[in-house]
mmCIF file of C-alpha atoms in Angstrom:
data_model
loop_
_atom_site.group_PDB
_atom_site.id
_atom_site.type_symbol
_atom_site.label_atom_id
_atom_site.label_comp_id
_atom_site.label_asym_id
_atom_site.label_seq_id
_atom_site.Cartn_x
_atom_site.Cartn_y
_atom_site.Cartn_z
ATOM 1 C CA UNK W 30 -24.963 12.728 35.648
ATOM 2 C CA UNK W 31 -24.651 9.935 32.742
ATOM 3 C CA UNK W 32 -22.916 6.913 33.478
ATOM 4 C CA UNK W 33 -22.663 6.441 37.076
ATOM 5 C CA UNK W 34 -21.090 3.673 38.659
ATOM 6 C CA UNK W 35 -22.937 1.229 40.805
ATOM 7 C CA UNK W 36 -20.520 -1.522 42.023
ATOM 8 C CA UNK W 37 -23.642 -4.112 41.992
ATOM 9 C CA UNK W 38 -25.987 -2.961 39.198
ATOM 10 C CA UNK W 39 -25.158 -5.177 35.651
ATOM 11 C CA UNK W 40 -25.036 -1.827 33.968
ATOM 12 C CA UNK W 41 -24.504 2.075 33.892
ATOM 13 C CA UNK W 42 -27.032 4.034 35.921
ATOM 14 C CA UNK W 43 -27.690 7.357 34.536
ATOM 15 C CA UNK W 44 -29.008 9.511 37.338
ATOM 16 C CA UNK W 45 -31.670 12.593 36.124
ATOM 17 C CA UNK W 46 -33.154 15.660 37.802
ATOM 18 C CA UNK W 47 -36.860 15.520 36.752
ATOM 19 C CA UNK W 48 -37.398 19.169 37.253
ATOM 20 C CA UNK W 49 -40.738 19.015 36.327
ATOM 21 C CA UNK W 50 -41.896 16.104 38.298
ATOM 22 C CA UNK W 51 -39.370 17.500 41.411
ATOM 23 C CA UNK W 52 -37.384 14.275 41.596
ATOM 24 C CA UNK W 53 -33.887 12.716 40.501
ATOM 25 C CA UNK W 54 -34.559 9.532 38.343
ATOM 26 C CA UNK W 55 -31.745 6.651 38.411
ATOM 27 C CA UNK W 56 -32.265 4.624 34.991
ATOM 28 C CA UNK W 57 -30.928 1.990 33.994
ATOM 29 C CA UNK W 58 -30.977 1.654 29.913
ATOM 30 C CA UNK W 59 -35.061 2.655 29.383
ATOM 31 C CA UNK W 60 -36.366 1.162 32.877
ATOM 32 C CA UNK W 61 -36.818 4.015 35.965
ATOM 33 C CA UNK W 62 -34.981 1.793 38.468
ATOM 34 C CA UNK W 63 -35.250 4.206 41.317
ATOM 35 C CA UNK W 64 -36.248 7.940 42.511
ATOM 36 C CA UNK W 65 -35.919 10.747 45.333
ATOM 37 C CA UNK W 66 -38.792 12.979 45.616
ATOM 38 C CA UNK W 67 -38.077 16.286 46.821
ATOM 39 C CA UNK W 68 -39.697 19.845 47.222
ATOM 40 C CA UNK W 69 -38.485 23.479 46.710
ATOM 41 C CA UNK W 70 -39.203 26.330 48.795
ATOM 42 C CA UNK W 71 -38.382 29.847 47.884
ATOM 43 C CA UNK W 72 -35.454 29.932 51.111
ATOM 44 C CA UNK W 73 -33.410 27.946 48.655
ATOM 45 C CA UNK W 74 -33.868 24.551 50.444
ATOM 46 C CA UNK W 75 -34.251 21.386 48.681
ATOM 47 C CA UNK W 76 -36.541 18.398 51.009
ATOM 48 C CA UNK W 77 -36.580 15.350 50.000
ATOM 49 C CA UNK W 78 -39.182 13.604 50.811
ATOM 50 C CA UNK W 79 -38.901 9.985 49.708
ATOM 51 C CA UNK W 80 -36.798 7.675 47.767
ATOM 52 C CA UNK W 81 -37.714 4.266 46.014
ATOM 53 C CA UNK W 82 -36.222 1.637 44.637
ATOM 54 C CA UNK W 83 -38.151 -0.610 42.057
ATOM 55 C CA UNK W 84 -38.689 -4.285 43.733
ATOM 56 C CA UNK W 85 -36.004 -5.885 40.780
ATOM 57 C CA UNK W 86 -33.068 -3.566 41.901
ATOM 58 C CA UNK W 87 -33.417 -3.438 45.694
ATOM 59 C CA UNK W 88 -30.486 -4.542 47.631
ATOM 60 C CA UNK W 89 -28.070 -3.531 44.785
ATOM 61 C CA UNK W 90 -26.304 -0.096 46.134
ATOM 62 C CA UNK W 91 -28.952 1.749 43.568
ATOM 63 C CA UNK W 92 -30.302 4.218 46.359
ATOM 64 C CA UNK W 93 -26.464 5.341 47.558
ATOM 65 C CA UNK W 94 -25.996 5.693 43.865
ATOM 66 C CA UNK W 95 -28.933 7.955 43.227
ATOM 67 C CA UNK W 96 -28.673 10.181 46.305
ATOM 68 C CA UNK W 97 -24.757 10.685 46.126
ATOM 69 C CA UNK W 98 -25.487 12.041 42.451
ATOM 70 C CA UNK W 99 -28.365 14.125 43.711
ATOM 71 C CA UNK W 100 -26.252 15.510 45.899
ATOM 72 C CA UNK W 101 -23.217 16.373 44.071
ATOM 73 C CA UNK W 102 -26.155 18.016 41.652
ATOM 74 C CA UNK W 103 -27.311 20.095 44.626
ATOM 75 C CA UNK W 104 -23.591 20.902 45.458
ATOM 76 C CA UNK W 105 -22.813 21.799 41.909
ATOM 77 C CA UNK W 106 -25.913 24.446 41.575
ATOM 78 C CA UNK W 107 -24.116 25.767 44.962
ATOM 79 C CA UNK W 108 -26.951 27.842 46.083
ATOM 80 C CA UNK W 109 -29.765 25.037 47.717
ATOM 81 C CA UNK W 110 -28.963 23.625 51.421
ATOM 82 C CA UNK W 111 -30.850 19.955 52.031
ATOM 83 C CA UNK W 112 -33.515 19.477 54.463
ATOM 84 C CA UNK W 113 -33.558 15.585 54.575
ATOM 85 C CA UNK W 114 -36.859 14.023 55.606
ATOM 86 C CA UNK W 115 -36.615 11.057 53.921
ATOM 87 C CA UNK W 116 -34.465 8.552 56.213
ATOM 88 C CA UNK W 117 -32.283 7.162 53.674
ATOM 89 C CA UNK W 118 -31.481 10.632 52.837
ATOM 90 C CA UNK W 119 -30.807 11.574 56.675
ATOM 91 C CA UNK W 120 -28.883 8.404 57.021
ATOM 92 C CA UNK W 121 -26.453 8.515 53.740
ATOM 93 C CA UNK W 122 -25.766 12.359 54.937
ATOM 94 C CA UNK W 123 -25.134 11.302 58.499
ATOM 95 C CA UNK W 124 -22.600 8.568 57.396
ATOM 96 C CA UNK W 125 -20.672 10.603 54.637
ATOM 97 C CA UNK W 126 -19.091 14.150 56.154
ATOM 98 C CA UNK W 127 -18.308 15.142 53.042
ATOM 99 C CA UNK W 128 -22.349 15.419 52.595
ATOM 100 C CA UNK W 129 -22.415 17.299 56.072
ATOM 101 C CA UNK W 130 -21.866 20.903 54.761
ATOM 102 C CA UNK W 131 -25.248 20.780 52.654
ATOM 103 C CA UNK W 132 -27.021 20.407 55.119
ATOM 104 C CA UNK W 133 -29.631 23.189 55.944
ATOM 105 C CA UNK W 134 -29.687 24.365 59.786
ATOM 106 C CA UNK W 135 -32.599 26.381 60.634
ATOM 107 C CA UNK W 136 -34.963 26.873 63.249
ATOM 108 C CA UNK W 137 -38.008 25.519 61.330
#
């Protein structure tokens, strides 16, 4: 996930999945500029939890950025569904259909 594009940010981003501390990590050059907590469970569901943006890059597209990369991550392992309870999470899926199909749909 090196290299993504954000259309505002004055450089690459280059988005990471911190297994270890169970969240994707946007950086920009050596600075964290942003994360997404999440949790596993053993049902092969990925929550997250909560994203944040450092104060210096709010505002700049950084958060789309780092969730459409988690995401495609997710998509790419091909066996996790999402359970989004962080609302930017629930909001970027709701807006992008492409996004829809990760979704997980359960009764809990």
């Amino acid at each position: 996930m090196d290299g993504v594009p954000c259309l505002a940010c004055p450089m690459k981003i280059t988005v990471v999945n911190n297994e270890a501390g169970h969240r994707y990590e946007a950086w920009m050059g050596e600075v964290l500029a942003a994360y997404s907590q999440y949790t596993l469970d053993d049902d092969g569901i990925i929550a997250f939890t909560h994203t944040q943006v450092a104060d210096a890059f709010e505002g700049k597209g950084l958060a789309t950025t780092l969730i459409r990369a988690a995401l495609d991550d997710v998509r790419a392992g091909g066996a996790r569904k999402v359970r989004p309870l962080c609302p930017f999470v629930e909001r970027f899926i709701a807006r992008h259909e492409d996004y829809q199909d990760l979704l997980y749909v359960g009764s809990d």
